[in-house]
Coordinates of C-alpha atoms in Angstrom, one line a residue:
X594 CA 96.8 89.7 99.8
X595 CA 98.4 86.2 98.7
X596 CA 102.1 88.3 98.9
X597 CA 101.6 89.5 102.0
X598 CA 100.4 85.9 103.2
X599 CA 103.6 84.3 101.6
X600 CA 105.9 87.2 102.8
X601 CA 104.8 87.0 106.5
X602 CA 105.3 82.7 105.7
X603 CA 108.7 83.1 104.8
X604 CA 109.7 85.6 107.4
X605 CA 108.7 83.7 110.3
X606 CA 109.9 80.5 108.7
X607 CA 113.5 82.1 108.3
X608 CA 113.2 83.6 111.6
X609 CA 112.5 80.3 113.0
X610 CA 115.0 78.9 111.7
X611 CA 117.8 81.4 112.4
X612 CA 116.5 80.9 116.1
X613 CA 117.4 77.1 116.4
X614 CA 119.6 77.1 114.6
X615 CA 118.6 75.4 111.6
X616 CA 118.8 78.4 109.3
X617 CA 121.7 75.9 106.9
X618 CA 118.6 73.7 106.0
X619 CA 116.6 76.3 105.3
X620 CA 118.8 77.5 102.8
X621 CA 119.5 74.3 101.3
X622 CA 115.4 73.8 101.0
X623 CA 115.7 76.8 99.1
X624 CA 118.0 75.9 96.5
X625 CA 116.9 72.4 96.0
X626 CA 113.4 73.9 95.3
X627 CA 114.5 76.4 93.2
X628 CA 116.4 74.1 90.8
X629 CA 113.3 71.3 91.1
X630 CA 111.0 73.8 90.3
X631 CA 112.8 74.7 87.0
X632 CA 113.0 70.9 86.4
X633 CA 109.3 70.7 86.4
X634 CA 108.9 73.8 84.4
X635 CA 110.8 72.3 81.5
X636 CA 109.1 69.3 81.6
X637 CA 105.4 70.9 82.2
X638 CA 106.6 73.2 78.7
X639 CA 107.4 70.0 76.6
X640 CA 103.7 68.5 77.9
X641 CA 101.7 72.3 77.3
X642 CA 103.7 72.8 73.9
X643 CA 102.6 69.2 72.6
X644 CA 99.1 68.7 73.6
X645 CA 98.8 72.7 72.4
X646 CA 99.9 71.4 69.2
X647 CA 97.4 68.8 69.5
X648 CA 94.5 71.1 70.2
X649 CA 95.7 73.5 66.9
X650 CA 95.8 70.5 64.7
X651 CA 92.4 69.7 65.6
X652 CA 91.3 73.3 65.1
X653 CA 93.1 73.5 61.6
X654 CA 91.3 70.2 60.9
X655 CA 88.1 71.6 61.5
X656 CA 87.7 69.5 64.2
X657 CA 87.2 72.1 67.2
X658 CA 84.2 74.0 64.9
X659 CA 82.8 70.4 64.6
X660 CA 82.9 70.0 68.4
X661 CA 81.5 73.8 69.4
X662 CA 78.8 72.8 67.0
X663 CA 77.9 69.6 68.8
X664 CA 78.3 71.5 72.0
X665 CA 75.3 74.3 70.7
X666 CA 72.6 72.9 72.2
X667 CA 74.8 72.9 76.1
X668 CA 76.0 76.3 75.5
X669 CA 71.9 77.7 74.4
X670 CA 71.0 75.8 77.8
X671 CA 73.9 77.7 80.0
X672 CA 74.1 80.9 78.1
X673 CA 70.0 81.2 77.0
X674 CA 70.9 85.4 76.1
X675 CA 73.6 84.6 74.1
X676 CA 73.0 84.5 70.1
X677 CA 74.1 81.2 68.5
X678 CA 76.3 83.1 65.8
X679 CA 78.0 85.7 68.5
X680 CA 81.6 84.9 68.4
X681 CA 81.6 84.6 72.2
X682 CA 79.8 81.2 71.4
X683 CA 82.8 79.8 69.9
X684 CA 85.5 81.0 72.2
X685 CA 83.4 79.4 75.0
X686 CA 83.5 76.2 73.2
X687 CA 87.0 76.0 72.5
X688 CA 87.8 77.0 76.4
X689 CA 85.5 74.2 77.5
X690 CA 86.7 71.4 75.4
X691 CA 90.1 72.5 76.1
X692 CA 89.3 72.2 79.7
X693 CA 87.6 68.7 79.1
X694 CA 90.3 67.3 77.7
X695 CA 92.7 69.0 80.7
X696 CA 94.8 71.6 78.6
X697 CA 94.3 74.2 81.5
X698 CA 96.8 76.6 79.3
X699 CA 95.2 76.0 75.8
X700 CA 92.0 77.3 77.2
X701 CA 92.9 80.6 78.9
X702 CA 93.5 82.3 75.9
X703 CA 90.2 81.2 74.8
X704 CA 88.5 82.0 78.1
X705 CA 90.1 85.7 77.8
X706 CA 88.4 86.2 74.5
X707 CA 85.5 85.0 75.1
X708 CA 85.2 87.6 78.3
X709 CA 86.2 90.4 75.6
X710 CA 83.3 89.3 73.5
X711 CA 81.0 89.2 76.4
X712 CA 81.8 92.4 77.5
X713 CA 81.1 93.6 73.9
X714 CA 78.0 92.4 74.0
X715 CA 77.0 94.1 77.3
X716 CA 78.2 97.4 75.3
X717 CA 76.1 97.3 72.2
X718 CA 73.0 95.6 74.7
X719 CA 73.4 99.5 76.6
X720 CA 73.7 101.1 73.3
X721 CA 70.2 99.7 72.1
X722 CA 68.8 100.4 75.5
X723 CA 68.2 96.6 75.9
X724 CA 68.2 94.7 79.1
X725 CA 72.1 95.0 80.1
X726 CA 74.0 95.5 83.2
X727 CA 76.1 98.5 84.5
X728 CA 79.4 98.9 83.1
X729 CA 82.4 97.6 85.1
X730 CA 79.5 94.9 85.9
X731 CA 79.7 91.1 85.0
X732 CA 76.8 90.1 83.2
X733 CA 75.3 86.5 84.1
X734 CA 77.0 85.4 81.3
X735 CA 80.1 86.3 82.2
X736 CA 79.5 84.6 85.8
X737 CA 78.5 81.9 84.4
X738 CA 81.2 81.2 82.0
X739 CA 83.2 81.9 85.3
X740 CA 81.9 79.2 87.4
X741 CA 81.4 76.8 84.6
X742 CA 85.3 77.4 83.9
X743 CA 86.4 76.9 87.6
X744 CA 84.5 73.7 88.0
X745 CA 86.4 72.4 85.0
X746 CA 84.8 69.0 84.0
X747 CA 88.0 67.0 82.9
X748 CA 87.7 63.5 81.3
X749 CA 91.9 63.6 81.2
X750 CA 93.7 65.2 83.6
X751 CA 96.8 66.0 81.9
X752 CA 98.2 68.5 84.1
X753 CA 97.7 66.3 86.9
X754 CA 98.9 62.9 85.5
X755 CA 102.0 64.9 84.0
X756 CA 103.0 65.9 87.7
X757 CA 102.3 62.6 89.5
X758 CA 104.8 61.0 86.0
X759 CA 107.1 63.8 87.1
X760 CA 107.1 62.9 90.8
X761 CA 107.8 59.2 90.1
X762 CA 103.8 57.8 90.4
X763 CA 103.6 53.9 89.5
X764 CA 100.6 54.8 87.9
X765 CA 100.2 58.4 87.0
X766 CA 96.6 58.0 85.4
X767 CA 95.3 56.3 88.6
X768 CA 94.1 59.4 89.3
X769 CA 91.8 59.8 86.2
X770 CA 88.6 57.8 87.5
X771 CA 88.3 59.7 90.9
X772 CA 89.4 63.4 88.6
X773 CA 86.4 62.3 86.3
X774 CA 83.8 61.6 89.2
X775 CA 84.9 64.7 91.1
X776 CA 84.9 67.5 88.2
X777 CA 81.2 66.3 87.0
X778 CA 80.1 66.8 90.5
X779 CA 81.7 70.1 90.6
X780 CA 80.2 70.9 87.3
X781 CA 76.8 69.7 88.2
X782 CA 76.7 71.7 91.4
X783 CA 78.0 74.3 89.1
X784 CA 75.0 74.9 86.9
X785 CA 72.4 74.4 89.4
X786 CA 73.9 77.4 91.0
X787 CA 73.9 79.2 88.1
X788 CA 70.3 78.3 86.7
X789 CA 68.8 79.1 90.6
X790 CA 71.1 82.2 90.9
X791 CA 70.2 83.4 87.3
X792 CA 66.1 82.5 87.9
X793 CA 66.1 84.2 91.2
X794 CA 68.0 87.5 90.3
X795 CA 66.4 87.9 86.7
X796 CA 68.4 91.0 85.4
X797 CA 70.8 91.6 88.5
X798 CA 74.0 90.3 89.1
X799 CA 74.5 86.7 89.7

């Protein structure tokens, strides 16, 4: 749908142009876009591949495992179904505290793994004829771990400071007070949802 959206943008935007005559500035928009948008690429790769590094030195270090252990009793409160030793318990921490600390591309890989595991789990719950959803069918764990991953509670918005550096902020990190505030609202409203969706459906989809 987003292409299509995009597609018809661009079209009428060029066909605008072409129409009044403006269709020189368009094309020199174009260009100057394309070669700031690989400028901010490179520079978004040296901040991803260093605070990656970061996150993989704490994990070496035992560091991460010391923080998913601290985080237990949060992840037995969001995910009550989920066993404390499944390895979906880990992967969630490591998304999260990747996502507290702002490293939006350290946790994905984390997040995908942890949906593999979740979806495991679903499996063997419908081989033991336990309490499990259809297949194809996101369990309330996994729509959880969804919403609690979109809110994103972020105590240092990397990403964000690292584009407002990039665009020539005075103060790039102005912005982490009101990112803080914002995220733990999000969050908040977040797991409400979750708890009254999960209370009120008891078994069905979230």
């Amino acid at each position: 749908m987003l292409n299509y959206i995009w597609s018809v943008m661009m079209i009428v935007g060029i066909l605008w142009a072409a129409l009044h005559g403006n269709l020189e500035a368009v094309t020199e928009a174009a260009l100057d876009s394309a070669r700031e948008a690989v400028t901010l690429g490179i520079s978004m790769l040296g901040i991803m591949a260093f605070w990656s590094g970061i996150l993989e030195i704490g994990n070496g270090a035992g560091l991460i495992g010391l923080l998913s252990e601290k985080m237990k009793p949060v992840l037995r409160f969001l995910f009550p179904r989920l066993p404390d030793s499944h390895p979906a318990m880990k992967q969630i921490a490591v998304n999260m505290i990747a996502n507290i600390l702002g490293l939006g591309w350290a946790a994905t890989p984390a997040g995908l793994k942890a949906m593999e595991e979740l979806k495991e789990l679903e499996e063997e719950r419908r081989k033991k004829g336990g309490d499990a959803f259809a297949p194809d069918t996101a369990s309330n764990e996994m729509c959880t771990f969804l919403i609690v991953n979109i809110s994103s509670l972020q105590l240092i918005p990397i990403t964000m400071i690292a584009y407002r550096s990039q665009y020539g902020s005075v103060d790039p990190a102005a912005i982490t007070g009101p990112s803080l505030i914002a995220t733990a609202a999000s969050t908040a409203a977040a797991v409400v949802f979750c708890k009254v969706m999960d209370r009120k459906q008891k078994g069905k989809i979230l």
